Each structure stands twice: as C-alpha cells, then as structure tokens.
Tab-separated table of C-alpha atoms and ligand atoms in Angstrom:
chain	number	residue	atom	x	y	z
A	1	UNK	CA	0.000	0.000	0.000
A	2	UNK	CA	1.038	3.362	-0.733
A	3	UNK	CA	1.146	6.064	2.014
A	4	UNK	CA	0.730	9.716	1.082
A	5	UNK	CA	0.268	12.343	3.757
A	6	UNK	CA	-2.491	14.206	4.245
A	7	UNK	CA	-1.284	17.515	5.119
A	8	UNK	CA	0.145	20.969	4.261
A	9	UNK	CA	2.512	20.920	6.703
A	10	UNK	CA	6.308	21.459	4.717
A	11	UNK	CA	7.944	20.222	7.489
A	12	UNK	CA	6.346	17.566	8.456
A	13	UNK	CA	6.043	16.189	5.158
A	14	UNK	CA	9.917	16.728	5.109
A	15	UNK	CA	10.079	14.483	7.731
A	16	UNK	CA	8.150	11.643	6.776
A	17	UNK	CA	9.748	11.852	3.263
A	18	UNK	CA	13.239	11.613	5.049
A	19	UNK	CA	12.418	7.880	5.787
A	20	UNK	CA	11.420	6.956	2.722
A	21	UNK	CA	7.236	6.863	4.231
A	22	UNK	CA	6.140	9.241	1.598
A	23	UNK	CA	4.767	8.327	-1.772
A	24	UNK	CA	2.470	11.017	-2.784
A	25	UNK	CA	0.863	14.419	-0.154
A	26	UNK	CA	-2.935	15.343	-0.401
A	27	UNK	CA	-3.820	18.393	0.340
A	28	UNK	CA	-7.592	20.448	0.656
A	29	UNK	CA	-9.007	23.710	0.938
A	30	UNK	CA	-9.066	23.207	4.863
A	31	UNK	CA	-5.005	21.846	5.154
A	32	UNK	CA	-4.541	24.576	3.037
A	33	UNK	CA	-6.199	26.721	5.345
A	34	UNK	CA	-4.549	25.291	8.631
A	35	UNK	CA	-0.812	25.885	7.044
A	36	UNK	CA	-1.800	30.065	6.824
A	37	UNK	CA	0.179	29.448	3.192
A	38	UNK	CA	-0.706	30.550	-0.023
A	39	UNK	CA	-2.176	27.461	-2.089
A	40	UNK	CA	0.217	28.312	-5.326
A	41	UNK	CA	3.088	28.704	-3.253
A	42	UNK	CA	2.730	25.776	-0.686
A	43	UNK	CA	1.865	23.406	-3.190
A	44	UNK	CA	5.228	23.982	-5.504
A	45	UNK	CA	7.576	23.528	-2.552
A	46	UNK	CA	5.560	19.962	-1.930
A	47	UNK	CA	6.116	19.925	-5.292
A	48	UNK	CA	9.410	20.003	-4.882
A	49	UNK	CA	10.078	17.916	-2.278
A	50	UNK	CA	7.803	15.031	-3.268
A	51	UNK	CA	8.483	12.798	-6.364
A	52	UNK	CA	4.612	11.360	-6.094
A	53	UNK	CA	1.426	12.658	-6.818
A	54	UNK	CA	0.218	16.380	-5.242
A	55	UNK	CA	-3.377	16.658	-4.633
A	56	UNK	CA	-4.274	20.183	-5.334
A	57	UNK	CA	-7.885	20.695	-5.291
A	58	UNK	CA	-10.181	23.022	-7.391
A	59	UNK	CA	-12.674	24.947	-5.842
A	60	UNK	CA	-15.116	26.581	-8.478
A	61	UNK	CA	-18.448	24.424	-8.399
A	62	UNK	CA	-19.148	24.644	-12.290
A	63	UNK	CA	-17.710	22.350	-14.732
A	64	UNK	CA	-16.176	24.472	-17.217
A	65	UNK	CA	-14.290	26.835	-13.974
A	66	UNK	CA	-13.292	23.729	-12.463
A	67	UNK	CA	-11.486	22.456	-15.356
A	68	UNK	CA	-9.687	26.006	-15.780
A	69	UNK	CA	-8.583	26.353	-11.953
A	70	UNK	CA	-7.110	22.537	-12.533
A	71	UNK	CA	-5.331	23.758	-15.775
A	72	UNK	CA	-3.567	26.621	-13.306
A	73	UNK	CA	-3.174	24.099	-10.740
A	74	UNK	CA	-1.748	21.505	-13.107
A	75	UNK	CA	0.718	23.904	-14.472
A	76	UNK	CA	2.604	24.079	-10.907
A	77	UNK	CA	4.529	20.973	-11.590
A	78	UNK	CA	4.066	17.494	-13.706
A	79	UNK	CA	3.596	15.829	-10.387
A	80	UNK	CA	-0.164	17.805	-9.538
A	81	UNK	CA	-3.479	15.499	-9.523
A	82	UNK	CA	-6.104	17.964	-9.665
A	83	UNK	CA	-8.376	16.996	-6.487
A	84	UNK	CA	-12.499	17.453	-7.961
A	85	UNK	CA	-15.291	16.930	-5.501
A	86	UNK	CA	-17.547	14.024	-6.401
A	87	UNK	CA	-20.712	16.057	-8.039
A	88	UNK	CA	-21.652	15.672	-11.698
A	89	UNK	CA	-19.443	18.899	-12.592
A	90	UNK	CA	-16.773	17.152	-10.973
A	91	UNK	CA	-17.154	14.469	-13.192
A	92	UNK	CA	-17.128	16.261	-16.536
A	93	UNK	CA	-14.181	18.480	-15.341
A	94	UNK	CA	-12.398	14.741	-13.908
A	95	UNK	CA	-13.605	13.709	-17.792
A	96	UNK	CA	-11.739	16.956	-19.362
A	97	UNK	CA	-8.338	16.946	-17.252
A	98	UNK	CA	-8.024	13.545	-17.871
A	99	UNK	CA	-8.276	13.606	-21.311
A	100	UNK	CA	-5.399	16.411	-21.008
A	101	UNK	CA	-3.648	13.767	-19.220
A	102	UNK	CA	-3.522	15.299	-15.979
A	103	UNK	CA	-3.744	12.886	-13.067
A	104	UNK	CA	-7.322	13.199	-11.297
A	105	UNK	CA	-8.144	12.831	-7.694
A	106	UNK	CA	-11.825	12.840	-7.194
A	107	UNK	CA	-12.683	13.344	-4.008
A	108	UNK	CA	-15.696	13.235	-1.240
A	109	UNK	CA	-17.152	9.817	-2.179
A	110	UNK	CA	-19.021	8.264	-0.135
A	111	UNK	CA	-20.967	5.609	-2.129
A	112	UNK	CA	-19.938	2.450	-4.150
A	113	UNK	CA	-22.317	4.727	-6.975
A	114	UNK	CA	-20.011	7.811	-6.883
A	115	UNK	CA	-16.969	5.556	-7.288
A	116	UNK	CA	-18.149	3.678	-9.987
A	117	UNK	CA	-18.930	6.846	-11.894
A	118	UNK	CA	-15.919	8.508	-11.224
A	119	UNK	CA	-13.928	5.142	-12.569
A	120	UNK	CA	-16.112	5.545	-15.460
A	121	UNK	CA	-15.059	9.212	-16.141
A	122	UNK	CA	-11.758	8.030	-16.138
A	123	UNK	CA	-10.348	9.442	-12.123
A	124	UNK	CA	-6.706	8.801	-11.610
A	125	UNK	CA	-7.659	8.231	-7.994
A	126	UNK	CA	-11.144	7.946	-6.169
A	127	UNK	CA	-10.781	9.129	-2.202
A	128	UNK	CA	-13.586	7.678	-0.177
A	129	UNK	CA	-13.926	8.784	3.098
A	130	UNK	CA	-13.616	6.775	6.158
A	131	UNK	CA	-13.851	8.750	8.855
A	132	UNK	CA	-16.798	10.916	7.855
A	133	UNK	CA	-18.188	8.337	7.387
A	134	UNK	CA	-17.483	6.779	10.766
A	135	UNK	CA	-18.624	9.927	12.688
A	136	UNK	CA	-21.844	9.532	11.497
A	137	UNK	CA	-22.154	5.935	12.506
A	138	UNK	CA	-21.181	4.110	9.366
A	139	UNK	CA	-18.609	1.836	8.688
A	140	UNK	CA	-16.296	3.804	6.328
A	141	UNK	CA	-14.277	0.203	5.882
A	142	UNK	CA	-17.089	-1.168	4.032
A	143	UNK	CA	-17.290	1.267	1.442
A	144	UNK	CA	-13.097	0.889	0.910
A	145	UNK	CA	-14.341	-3.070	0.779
A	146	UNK	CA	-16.950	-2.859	-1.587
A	147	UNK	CA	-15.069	-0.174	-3.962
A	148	UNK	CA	-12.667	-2.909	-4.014
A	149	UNK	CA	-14.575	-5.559	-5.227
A	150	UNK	CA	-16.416	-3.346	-7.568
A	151	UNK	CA	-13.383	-2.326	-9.570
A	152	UNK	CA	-11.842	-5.721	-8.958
A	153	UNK	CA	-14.820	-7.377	-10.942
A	154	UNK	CA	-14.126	-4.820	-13.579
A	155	UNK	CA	-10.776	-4.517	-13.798
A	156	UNK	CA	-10.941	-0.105	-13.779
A	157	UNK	CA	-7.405	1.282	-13.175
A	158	UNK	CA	-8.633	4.267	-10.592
A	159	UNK	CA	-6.611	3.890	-7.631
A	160	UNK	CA	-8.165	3.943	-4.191
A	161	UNK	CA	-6.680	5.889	-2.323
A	162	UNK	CA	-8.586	5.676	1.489
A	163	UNK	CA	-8.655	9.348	3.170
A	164	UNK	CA	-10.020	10.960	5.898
A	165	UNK	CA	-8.424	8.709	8.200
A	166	UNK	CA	-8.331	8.922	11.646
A	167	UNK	CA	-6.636	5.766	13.009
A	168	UNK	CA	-3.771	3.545	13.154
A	169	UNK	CA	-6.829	1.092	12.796
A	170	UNK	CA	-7.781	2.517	9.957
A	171	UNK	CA	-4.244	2.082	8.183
A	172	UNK	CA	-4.451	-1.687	8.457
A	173	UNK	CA	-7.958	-2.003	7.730
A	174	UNK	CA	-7.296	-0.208	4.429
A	175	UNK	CA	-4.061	-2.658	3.937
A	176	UNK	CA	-6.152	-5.880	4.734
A	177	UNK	CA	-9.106	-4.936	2.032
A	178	UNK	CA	-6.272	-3.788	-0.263
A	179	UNK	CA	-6.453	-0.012	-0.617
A	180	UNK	CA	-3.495	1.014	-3.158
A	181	UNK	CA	-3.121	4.197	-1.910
A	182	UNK	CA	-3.636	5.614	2.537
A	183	UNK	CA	-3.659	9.312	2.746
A	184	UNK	CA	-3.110	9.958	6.302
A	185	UNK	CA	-2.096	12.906	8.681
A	186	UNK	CA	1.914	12.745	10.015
A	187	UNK	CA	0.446	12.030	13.467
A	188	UNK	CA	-0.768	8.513	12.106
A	189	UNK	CA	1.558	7.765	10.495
A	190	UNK	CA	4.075	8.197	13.572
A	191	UNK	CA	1.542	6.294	15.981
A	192	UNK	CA	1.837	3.439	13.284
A	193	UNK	CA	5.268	2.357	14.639
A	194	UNK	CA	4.062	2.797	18.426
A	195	UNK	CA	3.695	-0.953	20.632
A	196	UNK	CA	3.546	-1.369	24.426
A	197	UNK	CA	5.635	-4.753	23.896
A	198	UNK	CA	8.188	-2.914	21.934
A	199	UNK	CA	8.935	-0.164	24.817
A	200	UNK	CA	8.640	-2.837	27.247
A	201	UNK	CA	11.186	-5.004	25.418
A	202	UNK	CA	13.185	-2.614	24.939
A	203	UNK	CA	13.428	-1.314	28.267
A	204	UNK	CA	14.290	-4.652	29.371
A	205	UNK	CA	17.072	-5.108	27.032
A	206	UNK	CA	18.937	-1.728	28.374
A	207	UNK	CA	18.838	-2.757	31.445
A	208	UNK	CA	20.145	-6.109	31.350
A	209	UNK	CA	22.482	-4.465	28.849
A	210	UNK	CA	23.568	-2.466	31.774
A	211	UNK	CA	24.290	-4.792	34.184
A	212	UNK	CA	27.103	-6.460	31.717
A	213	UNK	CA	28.987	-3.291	32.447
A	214	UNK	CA	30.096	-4.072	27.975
A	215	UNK	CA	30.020	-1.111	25.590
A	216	UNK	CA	30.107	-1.430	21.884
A	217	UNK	CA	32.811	0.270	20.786
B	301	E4P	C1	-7.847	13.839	1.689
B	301	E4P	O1	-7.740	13.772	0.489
B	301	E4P	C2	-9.065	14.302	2.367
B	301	E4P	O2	-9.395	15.594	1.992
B	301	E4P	C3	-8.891	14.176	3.863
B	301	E4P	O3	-8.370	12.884	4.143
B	301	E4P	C4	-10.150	14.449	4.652
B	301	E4P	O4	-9.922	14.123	5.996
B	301	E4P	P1	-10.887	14.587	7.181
B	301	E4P	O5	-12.214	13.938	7.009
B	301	E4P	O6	-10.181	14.133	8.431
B	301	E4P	O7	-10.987	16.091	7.091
C-alpha cells in the first residue's frame, strides 16, 4: 500500500519523506487553510520535495471553472493530480483533465455509486472517506471493501486511495481490504510504529544491557 500524507505541513512532510514513508501528499481547501500558506506557493515547494502525486484541489463548483482552476493548478509541476469533488461537474471536469492527461483525484465519495462513476469518467484516484463516514455511525471500511470488489470485478485502473483517516486502525484495515493508496495525517503515520511490547522489550534489554557493564565500541 502506498502512504501519502495528508497535510500541508512542509515540514512535516519533510520528515516523513526523510524515511522513505512518503509516496504522494494530499492536500484540501481546509489543510490549506490550517498551514496560513498561499495554495500556489505551498503546493510547488511539496512539489518540490515530493516525487509522487500532489493533490491540489479546485474549488469553483461549475464544470467548465473547475477544469480552468485545474489547468492553473496543473501547471505548478508534472507531479499535480487535480483533487475534484464528487458532483456531476466534478465528473465532466475529472472527464476533461483527464483527457489532457492530468492525473485526477476525485474526491468526497461516499458511495460504491459515486466511485463507480468517477472510474467511469476516467479518475486517476477515487478518495472515499472513512472517517466521515465513521462519525456519522457508518462503517467507512465497508465502502473501501466494496469499492474494491467493484473495480476488482471490472478490472478499472482508478486507484483507491482511502482518506479521511483517523486511526492507526484505519491504516491496516485499508491494507487488509487492499487499498493502493492511505492518505493519512503525520500524526498517524508516527503512531503506526508505536507498541507497548516494543517499549517494554526494549526497556528490558537496556537494562540487562547495563548490568554487563560491555560497551560497543
Ligand atoms: C484527503 O484527500 C481528504 O481531503 C482528507 O483525508 C479528509 O480528511 P478529514 O475527514 O479528516 O478532514
């Protein structure tokens, strides 16, 4: 499974891509709006920094304004997937970029429907939703399940790529079904490595390590 981060945070990504953890960054209106950066100029240093796929996402509702803010977004760097919401304009714009062969990321899906429409209009990447999905007392891991299956019967080439995720949980739950693609914030993907066993161990090892007075020179 891939791991991009979910975040417009420079240095954090910086971090994460230090170890190797970082194949792609997704970023939204609200990210965008958490770093205090301007979206043009926050999204070319990811740009940058990242060899994977930059979600950059449009915000005009019609069809034909959506396709020209993705054309200016595009033109940041080779490495932008324009981000559409899920809506029938969204659709026709994903339909348009495509065909320009930009990469796609259509986003806000929340039905098995929307996903096999936006396979059909030829996304890059579909983004359903887990934890929205969760907070209103679905199960968001049934919708990465049957998107799955769906596309699995019919062989479409749009990526899922499982967002709004919330939980370590989550992260393997996405890797069991067989997400391609977890966008997740830095602060799961750090908890990921976290184990009571492992401190425990490990704290048991030093000191017994200790007590044979050896250093490894
Ligand atoms: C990523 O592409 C999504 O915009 C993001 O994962 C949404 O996450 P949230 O539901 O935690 O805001």
């Amino acid at each position: 499974m891939k791991f991009f981060v979910d975040s417009a945070d420079v240095d954090a990504i910086r971090e994460l891509n230090e170890l190797g953890m970082v194949d792609g960054v997704t970023t939204n209106p609200s990210l965008i709006l958490k770093s205090g950066r301007d979206i043009l100029e926050v999204t070319r240093e990811i740009c940058e920094m990242i060899e994977g796929p930059v979600s950059a996402e449009v915000v005009a509702t019609e069809a034909e304004a959506m396709v020209a803010e993705g054309r200016r977004l595009a033109a940041i760097a080779p490495n932008i997937a324009v981000k559409v919401p899920l809506t029938w304009d969204g659709l026709k714009a994903c339909r348009v970029l495509t065909g320009e062969g930009h990469m796609v990321n259509v986003t806000l899906c929340f039905s098995p429907n929307q996903a096999l429409l936006a396979a059909k209009a030829g996304a890059t990447f579909i983004s359903p939703f887990i934890g929205r999905l969760d907070d209103i007392n679905l199960d968001g891991m049934d919708l990465i399940a049957d998107i799955r299956e769906i596309y699995d019967n019919y062989d479409f080439r749009t990526e899922i790529l499982a967002a709004s995720i919330r939980s370590v949980n989550h992260m393997t739950e996405a890797a069991r079904i067989g997400a391609d693609i977890a966008t997740a914030p830095p602060s799961v993907i750090r908890k990921m490595v976290e184990h009571p066993l492992t401190d425990k161990g490990l704290a048991a090892f030093l000191s017994d390590w200790e007590k044979t007075g050896q250093k490894i020179a």
